[in-house]
Amino acid sequence: MKSIFEYDNAQTENYIRPLTVQKYSLKKELQRENLDLPDVSEYNVVRHYTKLSKTAFGVDDGFYPLGSCTMKYNPKLNEEVASFKGFVKIHPLQGKDTLGGCVKVCKMLADSLQEITGMDACTLQPAAGAHGEFTGLLLIKKYHESRGDFGRKKIIVPDSAHGTNPASAAMAGFDVVEVKSNSEKGVDVDELKKIVGDDTAALMLTNPTTLGLFEKNIVEIADIIHKAGGLLYYDGANLNAVMGIARPKDMGFDVVHFNLHKTFSTPHGGGGPGSGPVCCTKELKEFLPYPVVNDGFKMPQNSVGKVTAFYGNFSVMVKALCYILTLGGKGLKEASTCAVLNANYLKSRLQKVYDTDSDRYCMHEFVLSLQKLKDETGVSAIDVAKSLIDYGIHPPTMYFPLIVHEALMFEPTESATKEMLDETADVMLRLYQEAKTDPDKLHSAPHCAVISRPDEVKAAKDCKLRY
Ligand SMILES: *Cc1c(COP(=O)(O)O)cnc(C)c1O
C-alpha cells in the first residue's frame, strides 16, 4: 500500500496554501525544525484515510470472538445519545448546579451497577479495567490500615488470572502470591488453605474464570479468605455470563470492577477511552475516591484520594447507561443467557475435532488447546488464528490463559447470529483438515492482509507511529 507521503507531488503542485495569518514567535524549545506534512490534494487525503479504515478490522466489519475482551456489537443508539449537545458541550469546571442531567446519568448508572452486583456503593472515576483493579486494591489497603492491620501485604492471584491482576496488585504496593488451579481448572482449595494467613490482604478472582468456567467452590473460598481476615476482589471486567443471573456480593465478594467498554457495549480497542467503575460493600464506602459524583459530590471520610482528573470518562458512562436502559433488567439477563448459549453452541461444534480444556458446559467463553494438532502437524494456535483473517473472521485470543498450551479462546458474545457461529465453525473445521494436508498454507497465513506477521513484541515495545 502506497503511503500518503509517496503521493506528495510538491515539486509540481502546491496544495498547502502559503501562510496568511500573522506570525507569532514561540520560544526556541517549542519550535519544530521542520514539519513534514505531505503536500497532496484533498482527494488523496480522503483516499488515504478511507484506505486506512479498510485495512483495520472492527466489530462492525465481521465476527470478532476475542475471548476475555467481549467485542460485542456497539448499538448506534448509544452513540447518538452520547452525542447530545447537553452531554458533549459540558465542562468539568462549570457550576455543579448546571450539571443536573449529567449528574443524574452518573447516579442512574451507579445505581444500576450496584443492583447488578448487589453492592452498596460505587465510584465511576477509573478510566479502564486495570485502573479499576488498582482503585479497588487501594480501598482494600486503606480498609486494613484503618483497622490498624498493617501486616497484610499479600494479594493471592490464581494462575489463570488476567495479567492485569498481578500487575495492579504490584502497582498498589502488594506482594503477589500465586495459587494453582486444580484439575477442574478452579482454585485449588487445599493449596489456598496453605497460602492464606494473617498476611493476606485479599484474593483476586475472576468468576467465571478466564477459562469460561464458573468457580463452583466460590462460597467455600470466600469463607476461607474472610475467616483469615482478608477480602475478596472480583475482576468483573467481563460480566457477560452473569448479568441478572448471579451477583458478586452474594458470592461473597467485597469489591468489584467493571469494564463498561466490554460488558456494557461501549466501543473499545486501540487503547480507549474506557471506563472501569468500582462497586464495593458498605464497609469500604468511606474509602472511595473523591468526589463521589453519583452521591451528591460527597467527599468520603477516609478517601484514598483521586484516581483520575475530574470525574472519569463521561461519554462512556452515557453509552453504558443507554445500553442498560435499552435492555432493561430482563434484557440484560437475556443477553447473558444468549452469550452463554452461543459459546456452548460454538464449543460443541469445535470440540468434535479440537481439544477443549474441559468437558463442562462453559459460560460466556471457552478455550481450545491446539497442542495435539501442533505435535501432529506442526500447525500452531497462531497459524490457525492468522488463517481466520483470510476468511474475514477476527482471530480469537491466543496463548491465554497461560495454563493452557497452544490456547485459542473464543467469546462469541450475544451479538453473534447462528449463521456467524456456523460459518466460523465450518472455517475452523476446514482449517483443521488443511493443517493435515497443507500445513505450509497455514504457516504463511494470512494471505489477504496488508501486513502478514509483524514482530508483535517489537511492534508493542518499539511502536513507530510516524512515517
Ligand atoms: C480486559 C480485562 C481486564 C483489563 O481491562 P483494561 O480495560 O484493558 O485495563 C482485566 N481483567 C479481565 C478478566 C479482562 O478481560
mmCIF file of N, CA and C in Angstrom, residues 3 31 81 126 135 137 145 178 182 198 216 251 270 276 281 284 300 362 387 425 430 432:
data_model
loop_
_atom_site.group_PDB
_atom_site.id
_atom_site.type_symbol
_atom_site.label_atom_id
_atom_site.label_comp_id
_atom_site.label_asym_id
_atom_site.label_seq_id
_atom_site.Cartn_x
_atom_site.Cartn_y
_atom_site.Cartn_z
ATOM 1 N N SER A 3 1.921 4.962 0.738
ATOM 2 C CA SER A 3 1.534 5.873 1.812
ATOM 3 C C SER A 3 1.276 7.260 1.237
ATOM 4 N N GLN A 31 9.732 25.279 19.216
ATOM 5 C CA GLN A 31 9.655 25.294 17.751
ATOM 6 C C GLN A 31 10.144 23.981 17.144
ATOM 7 N N VAL A 81 -27.085 9.046 21.493
ATOM 8 C CA VAL A 81 -27.408 9.662 22.783
ATOM 9 C C VAL A 81 -26.166 10.338 23.373
ATOM 10 N N PRO A 126 -12.493 5.454 37.718
ATOM 11 C CA PRO A 126 -11.416 4.771 36.992
ATOM 12 C C PRO A 126 -11.648 4.726 35.485
ATOM 13 N N THR A 135 -7.698 0.848 41.819
ATOM 14 C CA THR A 135 -8.536 1.596 42.754
ATOM 15 C C THR A 135 -9.122 0.670 43.816
ATOM 16 N N LEU A 137 -7.979 -2.125 44.866
ATOM 17 C CA LEU A 137 -6.931 -2.594 45.776
ATOM 18 C C LEU A 137 -6.523 -1.505 46.764
ATOM 19 N N GLU A 145 -5.568 -0.891 56.812
ATOM 20 C CA GLU A 145 -4.783 0.089 57.584
ATOM 21 C C GLU A 145 -5.652 0.826 58.591
ATOM 22 N N GLU A 178 0.854 -16.559 43.968
ATOM 23 C CA GLU A 178 0.034 -17.296 43.007
ATOM 24 C C GLU A 178 -0.569 -18.545 43.654
ATOM 25 N N ASN A 182 -6.843 -26.368 40.246
ATOM 26 C CA ASN A 182 -6.981 -27.820 40.418
ATOM 27 C C ASN A 182 -7.289 -28.471 39.070
ATOM 28 N N ASP A 198 -2.522 -14.452 58.142
ATOM 29 C CA ASP A 198 -2.795 -13.092 58.626
ATOM 30 C C ASP A 198 -2.002 -12.023 57.871
ATOM 31 N N LYS A 216 -16.997 -23.280 41.116
ATOM 32 C CA LYS A 216 -18.020 -23.970 41.912
ATOM 33 C C LYS A 216 -17.820 -23.777 43.413
ATOM 34 N N MET A 251 -21.938 -13.967 46.124
ATOM 35 C CA MET A 251 -20.881 -14.993 46.097
ATOM 36 C C MET A 251 -19.871 -14.741 47.211
ATOM 37 N N GLY A 270 -7.666 -0.319 20.601
ATOM 38 C CA GLY A 270 -6.787 0.807 20.308
ATOM 39 C C GLY A 270 -6.525 1.688 21.511
ATOM 40 N N GLY A 276 -13.769 2.010 34.007
ATOM 41 C CA GLY A 276 -13.719 0.844 34.900
ATOM 42 C C GLY A 276 -14.251 1.126 36.290
ATOM 43 N N THR A 281 -18.765 -2.950 49.104
ATOM 44 C CA THR A 281 -19.718 -3.092 50.211
ATOM 45 C C THR A 281 -19.705 -1.834 51.072
ATOM 46 N N LEU A 284 -16.554 -0.604 52.861
ATOM 47 C CA LEU A 284 -15.449 0.032 52.132
ATOM 48 C C LEU A 284 -15.822 1.408 51.567
ATOM 49 N N PRO A 300 -15.821 11.206 50.616
ATOM 50 C CA PRO A 300 -15.795 10.122 51.608
ATOM 51 C C PRO A 300 -14.797 10.441 52.724
ATOM 52 N N CYS A 362 -19.558 -24.490 29.249
ATOM 53 C CA CYS A 362 -18.809 -23.275 29.526
ATOM 54 C C CYS A 362 -19.784 -22.149 29.836
ATOM 55 N N SER A 387 -4.933 -17.676 10.050
ATOM 56 C CA SER A 387 -5.671 -18.142 8.877
ATOM 57 C C SER A 387 -7.107 -17.626 8.876
ATOM 58 N N ALA A 425 -17.504 -22.074 12.650
ATOM 59 C CA ALA A 425 -17.232 -23.491 12.932
ATOM 60 C C ALA A 425 -16.792 -24.192 11.644
ATOM 61 N N ARG A 430 -12.490 -26.730 8.619
ATOM 62 C CA ARG A 430 -11.743 -26.786 7.363
ATOM 63 C C ARG A 430 -10.244 -26.574 7.623
ATOM 64 N N TYR A 432 -8.666 -27.269 10.260
ATOM 65 C CA TYR A 432 -8.150 -28.477 10.918
ATOM 66 C C TYR A 432 -7.717 -29.504 9.869
#
